[in-house]
mmCIF file of C-alpha atoms and ligand atoms in Angstrom:
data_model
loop_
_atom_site.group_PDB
_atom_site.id
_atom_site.type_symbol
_atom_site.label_atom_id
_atom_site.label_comp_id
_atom_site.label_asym_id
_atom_site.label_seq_id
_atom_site.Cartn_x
_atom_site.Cartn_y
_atom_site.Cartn_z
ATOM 1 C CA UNK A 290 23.235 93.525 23.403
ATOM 2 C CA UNK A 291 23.943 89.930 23.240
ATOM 3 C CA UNK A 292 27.101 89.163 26.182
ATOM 4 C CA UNK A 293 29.847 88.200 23.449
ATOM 5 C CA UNK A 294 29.050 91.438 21.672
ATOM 6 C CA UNK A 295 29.310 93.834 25.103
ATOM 7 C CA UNK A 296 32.585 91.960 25.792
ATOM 8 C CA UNK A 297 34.044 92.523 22.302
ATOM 9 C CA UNK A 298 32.565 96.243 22.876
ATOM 10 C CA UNK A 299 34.194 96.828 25.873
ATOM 11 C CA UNK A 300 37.473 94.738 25.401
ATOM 12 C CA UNK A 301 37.485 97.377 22.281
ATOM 13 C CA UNK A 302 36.876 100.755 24.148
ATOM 14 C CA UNK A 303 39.665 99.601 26.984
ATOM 15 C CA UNK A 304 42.340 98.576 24.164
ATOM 16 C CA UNK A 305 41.449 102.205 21.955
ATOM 17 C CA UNK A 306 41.828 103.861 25.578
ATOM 18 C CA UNK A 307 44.415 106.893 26.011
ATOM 19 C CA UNK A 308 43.535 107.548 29.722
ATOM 20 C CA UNK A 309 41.497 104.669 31.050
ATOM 21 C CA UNK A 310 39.838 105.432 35.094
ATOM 22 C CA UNK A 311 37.816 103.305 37.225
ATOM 23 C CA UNK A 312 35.392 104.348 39.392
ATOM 24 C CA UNK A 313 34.339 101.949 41.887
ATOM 25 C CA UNK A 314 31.677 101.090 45.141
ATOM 26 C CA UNK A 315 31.132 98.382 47.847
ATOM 27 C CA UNK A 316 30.045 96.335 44.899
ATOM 28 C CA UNK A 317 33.677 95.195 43.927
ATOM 29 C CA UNK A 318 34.361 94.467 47.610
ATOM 30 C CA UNK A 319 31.543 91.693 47.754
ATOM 31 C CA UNK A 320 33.353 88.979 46.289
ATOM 32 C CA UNK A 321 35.547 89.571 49.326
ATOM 33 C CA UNK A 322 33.201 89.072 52.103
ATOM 34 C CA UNK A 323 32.861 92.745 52.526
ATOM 35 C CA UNK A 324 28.787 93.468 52.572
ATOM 36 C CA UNK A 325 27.827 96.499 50.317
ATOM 37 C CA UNK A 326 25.064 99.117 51.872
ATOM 38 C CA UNK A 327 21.856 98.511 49.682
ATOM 39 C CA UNK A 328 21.947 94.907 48.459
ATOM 40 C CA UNK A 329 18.959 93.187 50.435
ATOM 41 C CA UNK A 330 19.926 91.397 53.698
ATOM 42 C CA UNK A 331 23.159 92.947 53.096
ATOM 43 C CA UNK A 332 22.893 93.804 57.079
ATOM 44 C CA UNK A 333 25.190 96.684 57.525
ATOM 45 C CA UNK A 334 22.025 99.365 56.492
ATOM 46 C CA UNK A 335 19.781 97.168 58.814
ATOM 47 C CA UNK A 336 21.025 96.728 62.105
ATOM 48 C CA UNK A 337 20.251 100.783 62.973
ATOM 49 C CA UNK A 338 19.702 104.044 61.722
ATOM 50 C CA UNK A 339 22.865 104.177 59.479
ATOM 51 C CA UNK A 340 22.235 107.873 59.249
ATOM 52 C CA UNK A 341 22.402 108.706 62.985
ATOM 53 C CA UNK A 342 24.943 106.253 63.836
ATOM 54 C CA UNK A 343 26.789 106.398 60.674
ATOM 55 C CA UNK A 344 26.309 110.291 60.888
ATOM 56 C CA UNK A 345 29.007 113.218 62.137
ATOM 57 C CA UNK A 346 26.190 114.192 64.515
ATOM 58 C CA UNK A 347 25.471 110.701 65.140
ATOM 59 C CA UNK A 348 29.286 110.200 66.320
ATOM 60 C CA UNK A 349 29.841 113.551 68.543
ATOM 61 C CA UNK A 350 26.698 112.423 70.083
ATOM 62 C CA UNK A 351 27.557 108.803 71.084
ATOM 63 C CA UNK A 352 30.695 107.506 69.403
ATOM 64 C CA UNK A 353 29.251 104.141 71.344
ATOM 65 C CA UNK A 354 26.729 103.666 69.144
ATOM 66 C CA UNK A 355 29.010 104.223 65.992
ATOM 67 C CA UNK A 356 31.571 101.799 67.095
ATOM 68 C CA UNK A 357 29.634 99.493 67.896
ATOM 69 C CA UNK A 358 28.039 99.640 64.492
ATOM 70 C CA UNK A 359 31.510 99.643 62.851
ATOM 71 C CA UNK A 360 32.966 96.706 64.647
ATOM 72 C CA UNK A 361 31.889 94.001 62.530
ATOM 73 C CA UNK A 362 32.361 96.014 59.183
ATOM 74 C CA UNK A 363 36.183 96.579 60.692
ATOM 75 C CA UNK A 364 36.767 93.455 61.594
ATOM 76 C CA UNK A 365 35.383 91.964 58.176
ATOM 77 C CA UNK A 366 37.704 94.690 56.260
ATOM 78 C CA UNK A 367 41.021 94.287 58.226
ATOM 79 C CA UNK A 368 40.702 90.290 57.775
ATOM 80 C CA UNK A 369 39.221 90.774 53.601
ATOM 81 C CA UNK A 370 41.606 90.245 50.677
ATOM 82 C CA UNK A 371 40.902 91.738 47.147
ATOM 83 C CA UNK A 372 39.297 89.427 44.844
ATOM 84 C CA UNK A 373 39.485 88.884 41.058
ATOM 85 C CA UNK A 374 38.103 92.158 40.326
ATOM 86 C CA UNK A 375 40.914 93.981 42.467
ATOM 87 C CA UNK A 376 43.449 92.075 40.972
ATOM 88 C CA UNK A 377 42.417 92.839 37.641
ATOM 89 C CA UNK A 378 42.577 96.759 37.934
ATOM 90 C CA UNK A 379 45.786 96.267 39.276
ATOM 91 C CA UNK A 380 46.686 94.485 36.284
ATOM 92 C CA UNK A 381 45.031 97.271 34.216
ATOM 93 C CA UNK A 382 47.548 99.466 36.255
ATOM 94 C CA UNK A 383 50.739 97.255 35.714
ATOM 95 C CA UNK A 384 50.500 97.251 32.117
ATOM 96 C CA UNK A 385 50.336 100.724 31.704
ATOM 97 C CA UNK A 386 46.577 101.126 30.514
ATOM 98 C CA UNK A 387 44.944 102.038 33.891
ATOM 99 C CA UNK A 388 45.179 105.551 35.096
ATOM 100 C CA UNK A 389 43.649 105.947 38.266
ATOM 101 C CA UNK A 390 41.135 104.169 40.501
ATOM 102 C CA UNK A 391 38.234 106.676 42.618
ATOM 103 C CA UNK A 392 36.711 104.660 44.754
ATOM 104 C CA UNK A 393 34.059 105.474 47.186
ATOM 105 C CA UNK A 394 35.275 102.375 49.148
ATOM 106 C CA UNK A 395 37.408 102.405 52.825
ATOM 107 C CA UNK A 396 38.519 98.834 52.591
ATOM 108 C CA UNK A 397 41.577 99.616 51.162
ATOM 109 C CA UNK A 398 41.457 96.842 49.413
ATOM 110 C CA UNK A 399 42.750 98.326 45.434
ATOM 111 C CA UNK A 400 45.739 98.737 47.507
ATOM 112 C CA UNK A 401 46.875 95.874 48.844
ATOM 113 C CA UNK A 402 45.984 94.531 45.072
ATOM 114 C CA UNK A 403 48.623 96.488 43.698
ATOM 115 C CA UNK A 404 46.720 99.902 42.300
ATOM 116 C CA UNK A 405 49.277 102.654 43.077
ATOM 117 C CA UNK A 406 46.936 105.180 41.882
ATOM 118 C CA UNK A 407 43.941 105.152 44.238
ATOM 119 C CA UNK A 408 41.886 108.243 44.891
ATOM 120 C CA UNK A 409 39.629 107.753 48.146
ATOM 121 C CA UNK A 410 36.704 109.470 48.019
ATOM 122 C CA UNK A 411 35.757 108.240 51.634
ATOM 123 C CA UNK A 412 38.690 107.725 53.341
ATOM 124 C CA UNK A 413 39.656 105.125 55.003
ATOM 125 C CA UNK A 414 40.810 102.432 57.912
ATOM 126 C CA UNK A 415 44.222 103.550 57.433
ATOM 127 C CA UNK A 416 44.515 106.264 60.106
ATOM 128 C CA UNK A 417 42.596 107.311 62.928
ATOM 129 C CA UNK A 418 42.037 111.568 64.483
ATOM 130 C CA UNK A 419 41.912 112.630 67.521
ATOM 131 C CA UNK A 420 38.511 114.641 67.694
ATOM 132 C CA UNK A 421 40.163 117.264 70.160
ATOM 133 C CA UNK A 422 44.143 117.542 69.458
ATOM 134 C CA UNK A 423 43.750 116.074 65.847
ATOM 135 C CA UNK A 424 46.914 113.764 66.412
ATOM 136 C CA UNK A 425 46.859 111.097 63.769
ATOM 137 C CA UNK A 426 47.459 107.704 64.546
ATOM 138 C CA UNK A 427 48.078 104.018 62.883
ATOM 139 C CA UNK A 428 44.270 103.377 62.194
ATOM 140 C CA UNK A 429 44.400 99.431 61.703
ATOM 141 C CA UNK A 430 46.442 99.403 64.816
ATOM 142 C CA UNK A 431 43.938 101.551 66.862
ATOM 143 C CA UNK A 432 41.254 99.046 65.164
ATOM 144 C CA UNK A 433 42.672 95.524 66.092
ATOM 145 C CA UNK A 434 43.108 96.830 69.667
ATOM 146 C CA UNK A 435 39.580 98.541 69.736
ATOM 147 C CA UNK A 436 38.371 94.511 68.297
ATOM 148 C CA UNK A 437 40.438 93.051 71.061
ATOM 149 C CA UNK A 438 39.245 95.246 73.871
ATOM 150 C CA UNK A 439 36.291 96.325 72.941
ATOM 151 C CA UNK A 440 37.512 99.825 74.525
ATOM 152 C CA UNK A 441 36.285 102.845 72.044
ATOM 153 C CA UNK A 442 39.976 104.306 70.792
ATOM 154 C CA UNK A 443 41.028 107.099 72.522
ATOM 155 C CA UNK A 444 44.471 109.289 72.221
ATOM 156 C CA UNK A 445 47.162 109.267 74.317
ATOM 157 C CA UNK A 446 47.875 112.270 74.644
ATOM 158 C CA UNK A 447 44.324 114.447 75.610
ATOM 159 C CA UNK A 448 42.478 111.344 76.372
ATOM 160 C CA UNK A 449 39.704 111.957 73.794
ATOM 161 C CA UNK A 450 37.794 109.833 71.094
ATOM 162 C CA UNK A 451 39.400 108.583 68.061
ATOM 163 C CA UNK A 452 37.555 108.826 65.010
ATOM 164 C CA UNK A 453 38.645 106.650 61.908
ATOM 165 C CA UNK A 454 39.355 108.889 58.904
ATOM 166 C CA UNK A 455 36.601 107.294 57.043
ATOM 167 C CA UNK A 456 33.771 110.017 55.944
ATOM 168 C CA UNK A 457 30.927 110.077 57.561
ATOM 169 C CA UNK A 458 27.446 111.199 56.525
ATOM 170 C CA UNK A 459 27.220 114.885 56.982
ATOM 171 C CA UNK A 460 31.096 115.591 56.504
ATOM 172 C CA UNK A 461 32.559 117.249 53.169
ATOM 173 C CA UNK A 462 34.607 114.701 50.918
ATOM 174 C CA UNK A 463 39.037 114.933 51.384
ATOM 175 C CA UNK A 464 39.488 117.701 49.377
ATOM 176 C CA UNK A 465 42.727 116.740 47.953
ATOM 177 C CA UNK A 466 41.439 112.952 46.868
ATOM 178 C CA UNK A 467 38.257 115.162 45.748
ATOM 179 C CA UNK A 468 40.327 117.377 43.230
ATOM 180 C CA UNK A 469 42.148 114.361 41.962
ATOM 181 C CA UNK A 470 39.183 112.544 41.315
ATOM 182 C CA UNK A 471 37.642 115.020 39.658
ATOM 183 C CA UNK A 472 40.743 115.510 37.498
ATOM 184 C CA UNK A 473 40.904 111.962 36.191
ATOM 185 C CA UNK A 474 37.299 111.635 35.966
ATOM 186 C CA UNK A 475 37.776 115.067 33.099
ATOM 187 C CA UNK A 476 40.403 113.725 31.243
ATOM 188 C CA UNK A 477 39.326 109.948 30.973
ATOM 189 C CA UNK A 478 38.227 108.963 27.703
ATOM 190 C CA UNK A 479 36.990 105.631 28.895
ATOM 191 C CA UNK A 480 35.673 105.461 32.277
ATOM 192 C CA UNK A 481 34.957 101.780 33.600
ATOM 193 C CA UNK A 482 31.994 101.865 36.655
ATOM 194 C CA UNK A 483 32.229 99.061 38.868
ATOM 195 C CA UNK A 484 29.954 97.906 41.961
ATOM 196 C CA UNK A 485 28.339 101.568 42.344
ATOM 197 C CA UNK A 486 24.865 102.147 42.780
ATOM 198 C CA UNK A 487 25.467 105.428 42.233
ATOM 199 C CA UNK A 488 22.957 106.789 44.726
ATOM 200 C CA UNK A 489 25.521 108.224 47.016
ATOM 201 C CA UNK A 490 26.069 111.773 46.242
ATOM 202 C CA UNK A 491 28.356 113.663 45.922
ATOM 203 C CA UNK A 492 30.774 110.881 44.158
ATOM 204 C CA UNK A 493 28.212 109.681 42.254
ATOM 205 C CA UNK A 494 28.992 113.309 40.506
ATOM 206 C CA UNK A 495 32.542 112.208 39.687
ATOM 207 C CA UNK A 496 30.768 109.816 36.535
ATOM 208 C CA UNK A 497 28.193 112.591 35.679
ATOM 209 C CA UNK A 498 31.869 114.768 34.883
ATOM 210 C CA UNK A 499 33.514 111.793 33.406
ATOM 211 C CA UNK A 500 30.509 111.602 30.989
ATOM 212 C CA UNK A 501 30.539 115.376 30.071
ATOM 213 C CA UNK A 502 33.668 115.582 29.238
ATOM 214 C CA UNK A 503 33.196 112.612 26.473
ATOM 215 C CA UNK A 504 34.122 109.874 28.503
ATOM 216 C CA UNK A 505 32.878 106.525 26.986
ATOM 217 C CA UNK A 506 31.102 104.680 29.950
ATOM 218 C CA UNK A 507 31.312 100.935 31.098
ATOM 219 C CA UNK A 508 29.031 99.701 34.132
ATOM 220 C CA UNK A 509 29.813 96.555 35.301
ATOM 221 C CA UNK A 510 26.930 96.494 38.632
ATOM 222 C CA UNK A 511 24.908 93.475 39.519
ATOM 223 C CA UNK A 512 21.578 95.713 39.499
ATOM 224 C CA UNK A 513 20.849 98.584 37.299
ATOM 225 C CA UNK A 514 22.240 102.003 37.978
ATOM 226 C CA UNK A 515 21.030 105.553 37.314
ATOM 227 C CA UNK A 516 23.676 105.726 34.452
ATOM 228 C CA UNK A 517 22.448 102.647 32.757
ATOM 229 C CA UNK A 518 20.452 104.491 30.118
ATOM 230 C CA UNK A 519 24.505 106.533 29.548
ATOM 231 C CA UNK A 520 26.624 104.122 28.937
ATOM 232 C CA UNK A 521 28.268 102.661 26.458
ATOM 233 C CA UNK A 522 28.267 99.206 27.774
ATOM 234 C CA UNK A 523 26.281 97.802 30.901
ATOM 235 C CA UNK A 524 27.278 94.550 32.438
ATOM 236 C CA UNK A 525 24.624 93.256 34.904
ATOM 237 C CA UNK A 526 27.080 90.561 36.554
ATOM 238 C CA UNK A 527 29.443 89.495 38.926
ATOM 239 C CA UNK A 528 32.457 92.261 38.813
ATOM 240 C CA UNK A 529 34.654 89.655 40.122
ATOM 241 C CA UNK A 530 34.040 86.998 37.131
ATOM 242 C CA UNK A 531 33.702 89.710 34.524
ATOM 243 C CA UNK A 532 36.319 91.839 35.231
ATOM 244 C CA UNK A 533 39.020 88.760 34.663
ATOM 245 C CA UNK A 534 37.173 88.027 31.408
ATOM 246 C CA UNK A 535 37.715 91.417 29.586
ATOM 247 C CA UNK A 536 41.167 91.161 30.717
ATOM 248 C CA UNK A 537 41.362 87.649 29.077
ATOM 249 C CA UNK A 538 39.680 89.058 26.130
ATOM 250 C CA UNK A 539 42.055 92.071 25.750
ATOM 251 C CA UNK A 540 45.111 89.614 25.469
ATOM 252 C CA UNK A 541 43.420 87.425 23.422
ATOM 253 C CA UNK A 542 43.077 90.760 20.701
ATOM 254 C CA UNK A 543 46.478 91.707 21.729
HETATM 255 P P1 NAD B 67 26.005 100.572 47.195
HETATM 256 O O1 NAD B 67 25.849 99.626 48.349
HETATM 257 O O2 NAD B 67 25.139 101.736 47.047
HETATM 258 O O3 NAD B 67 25.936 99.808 45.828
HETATM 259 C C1 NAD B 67 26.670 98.667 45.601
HETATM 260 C C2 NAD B 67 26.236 98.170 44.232
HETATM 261 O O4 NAD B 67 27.088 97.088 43.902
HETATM 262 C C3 NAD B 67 24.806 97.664 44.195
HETATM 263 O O5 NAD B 67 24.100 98.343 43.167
HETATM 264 C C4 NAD B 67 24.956 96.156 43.863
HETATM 265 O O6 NAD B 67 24.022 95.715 42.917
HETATM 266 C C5 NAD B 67 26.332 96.097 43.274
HETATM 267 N N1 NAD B 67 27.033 94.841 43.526
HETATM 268 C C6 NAD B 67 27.054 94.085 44.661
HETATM 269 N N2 NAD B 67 27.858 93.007 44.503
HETATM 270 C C7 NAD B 67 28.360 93.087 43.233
HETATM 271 C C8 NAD B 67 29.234 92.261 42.472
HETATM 272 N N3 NAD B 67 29.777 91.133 42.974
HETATM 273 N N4 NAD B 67 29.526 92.647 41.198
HETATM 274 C C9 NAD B 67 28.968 93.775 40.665
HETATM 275 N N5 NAD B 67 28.130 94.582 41.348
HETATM 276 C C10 NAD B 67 27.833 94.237 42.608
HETATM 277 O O7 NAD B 67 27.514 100.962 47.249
HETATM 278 P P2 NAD B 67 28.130 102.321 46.939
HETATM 279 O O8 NAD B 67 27.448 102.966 45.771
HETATM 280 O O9 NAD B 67 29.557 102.064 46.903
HETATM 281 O O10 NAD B 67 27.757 103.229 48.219
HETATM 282 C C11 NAD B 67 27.788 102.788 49.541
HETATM 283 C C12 NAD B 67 28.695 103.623 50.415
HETATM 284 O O11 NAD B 67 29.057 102.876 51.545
HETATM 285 C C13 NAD B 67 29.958 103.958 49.740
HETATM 286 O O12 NAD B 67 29.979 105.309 49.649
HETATM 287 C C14 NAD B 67 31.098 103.443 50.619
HETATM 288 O O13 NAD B 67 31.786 104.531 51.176
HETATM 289 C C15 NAD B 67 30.456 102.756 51.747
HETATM 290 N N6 NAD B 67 30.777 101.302 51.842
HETATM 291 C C16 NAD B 67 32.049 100.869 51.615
HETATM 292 C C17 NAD B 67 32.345 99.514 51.682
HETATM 293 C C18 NAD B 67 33.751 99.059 51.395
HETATM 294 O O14 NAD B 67 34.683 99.807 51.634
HETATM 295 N N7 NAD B 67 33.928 97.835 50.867
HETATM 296 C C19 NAD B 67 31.346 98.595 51.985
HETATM 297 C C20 NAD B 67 30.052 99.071 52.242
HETATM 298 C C21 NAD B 67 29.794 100.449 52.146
HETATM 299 ZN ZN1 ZN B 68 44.186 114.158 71.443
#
């Protein structure tokens, strides 16, 4: 499809949408400074064995190990601000044609955009558990004092570790951000993929429903995806350039 013709196409399918969702990955974060997992010399999958340290197990056995790992992916995410792409979603949201946002990301980043409607599939920075007395606490707090002194968090109450309620390999999704996900995904008609590799299962299920139930797909991802060959429109660019095109295109047909 020639790019003029998969921008009409999509600027089309978002205007004709009833119940437009999003579903996005570390992909959207990029333009942000905010490394995805799998892009090459991306560095965050490199540095160790992301599925020990980055791992349930992994953290019972040596929270060390994990914050250590974490502490430049915290730091980067408490100082990022949400690009072009963010913005436009939460213009999506603003004027009324945007639904909901599941993201697999933790960056919070949709938020502080202006998306009001955010399901997290993997948590996020936000708050921090105690492992043993499961008090909750101000996560980017615990985090900027955890950067400062280098200290791994611990609660002040039962003096044990503090884990940030981000998911970890090995643990089941939020249940609640789960259900909701999986309830926009169904009644989307138009579901707009962005910055996903879709390899990460289970949220890379939350599409798969979207798709059963009839949604019309749009991928916007800088390398193919295993959904490619399903959509309705594939975008092999920059989310953070394209994204504020459609949305120029859609007021242009408006
Ligand atoms: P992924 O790393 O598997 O895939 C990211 C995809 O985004 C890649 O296919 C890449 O080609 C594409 N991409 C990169 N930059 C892009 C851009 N500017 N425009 C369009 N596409 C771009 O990411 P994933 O599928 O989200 O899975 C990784 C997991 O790691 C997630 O589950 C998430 O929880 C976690 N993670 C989160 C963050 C974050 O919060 N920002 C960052 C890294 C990892
Ligand atoms: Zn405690």
């Amino acid at each position: 499809m020639e790019a003029v013709d998969a921008i009409s196409k999509a600027v089309t399918l978002i205007r004709s949408a009833r119940n437009l969702a999003a579903f996005t990955g570390a992909g959207i974060s990029t333009a942000s400074g905010i490394p995805d997992f799998r892009s090459p010399n991306s560095g965050l999958w490199e540095a160790a064995d992301p599925m020990l340290v980055a791992s349930i197990f992994g953290f019972r056995a040596n929270p060390g190990a994990f914050f250590d790992w974490v502490r430049p992916l915290a730091k980067t995410i408490l100082d990022a601000k949400p690009n072009p792409a963010h913005m436009a979603l939460a213009h999506l949201e603003r004027i009324g044609i945007l639904k909901a946002v599941i993201t697999q990301n933790i960056d919070m980043l949709h938020q502080r955009a202006g998306n009001q409607i955010v399901y997290e599939l993997h948590g996020h920075f936000r708050e921090a558990t105690c492992t043993h007395c499961f008090r909750t606490f101000d996560g980017e707090a615990i985090l900027q004092e955890f950067l400062r002194s280098r200290d791994i968090p611990r609660c002040d109450t039962c003096n044990s570790v503090l884990k940030p309620n981000v998911i970890l390999f090995g643990e089941q999704l939020p249940i609640q951000a789960l259900r909701h996900a999986q309830d926009a995904a169904k009644q989307a008609d138009v579901l707009l993929i962005i910055g996903s590799s879709l390899e990460v299962a289970p949220a890379s299920e939350i599409p798969l429903l979207a798709r059963r139930h009839g949604a019309k797909i749009v991928i916007i991802n800088l390398e193919q995806t295993l959904m490619d060959g399903d959509a309705d429109v594939v975008f092999h660019q920059d989310a953070a350039q394209l994204l504020p095109e459609l949305i120029r295109g859609l007021e242009q047909a408006n």
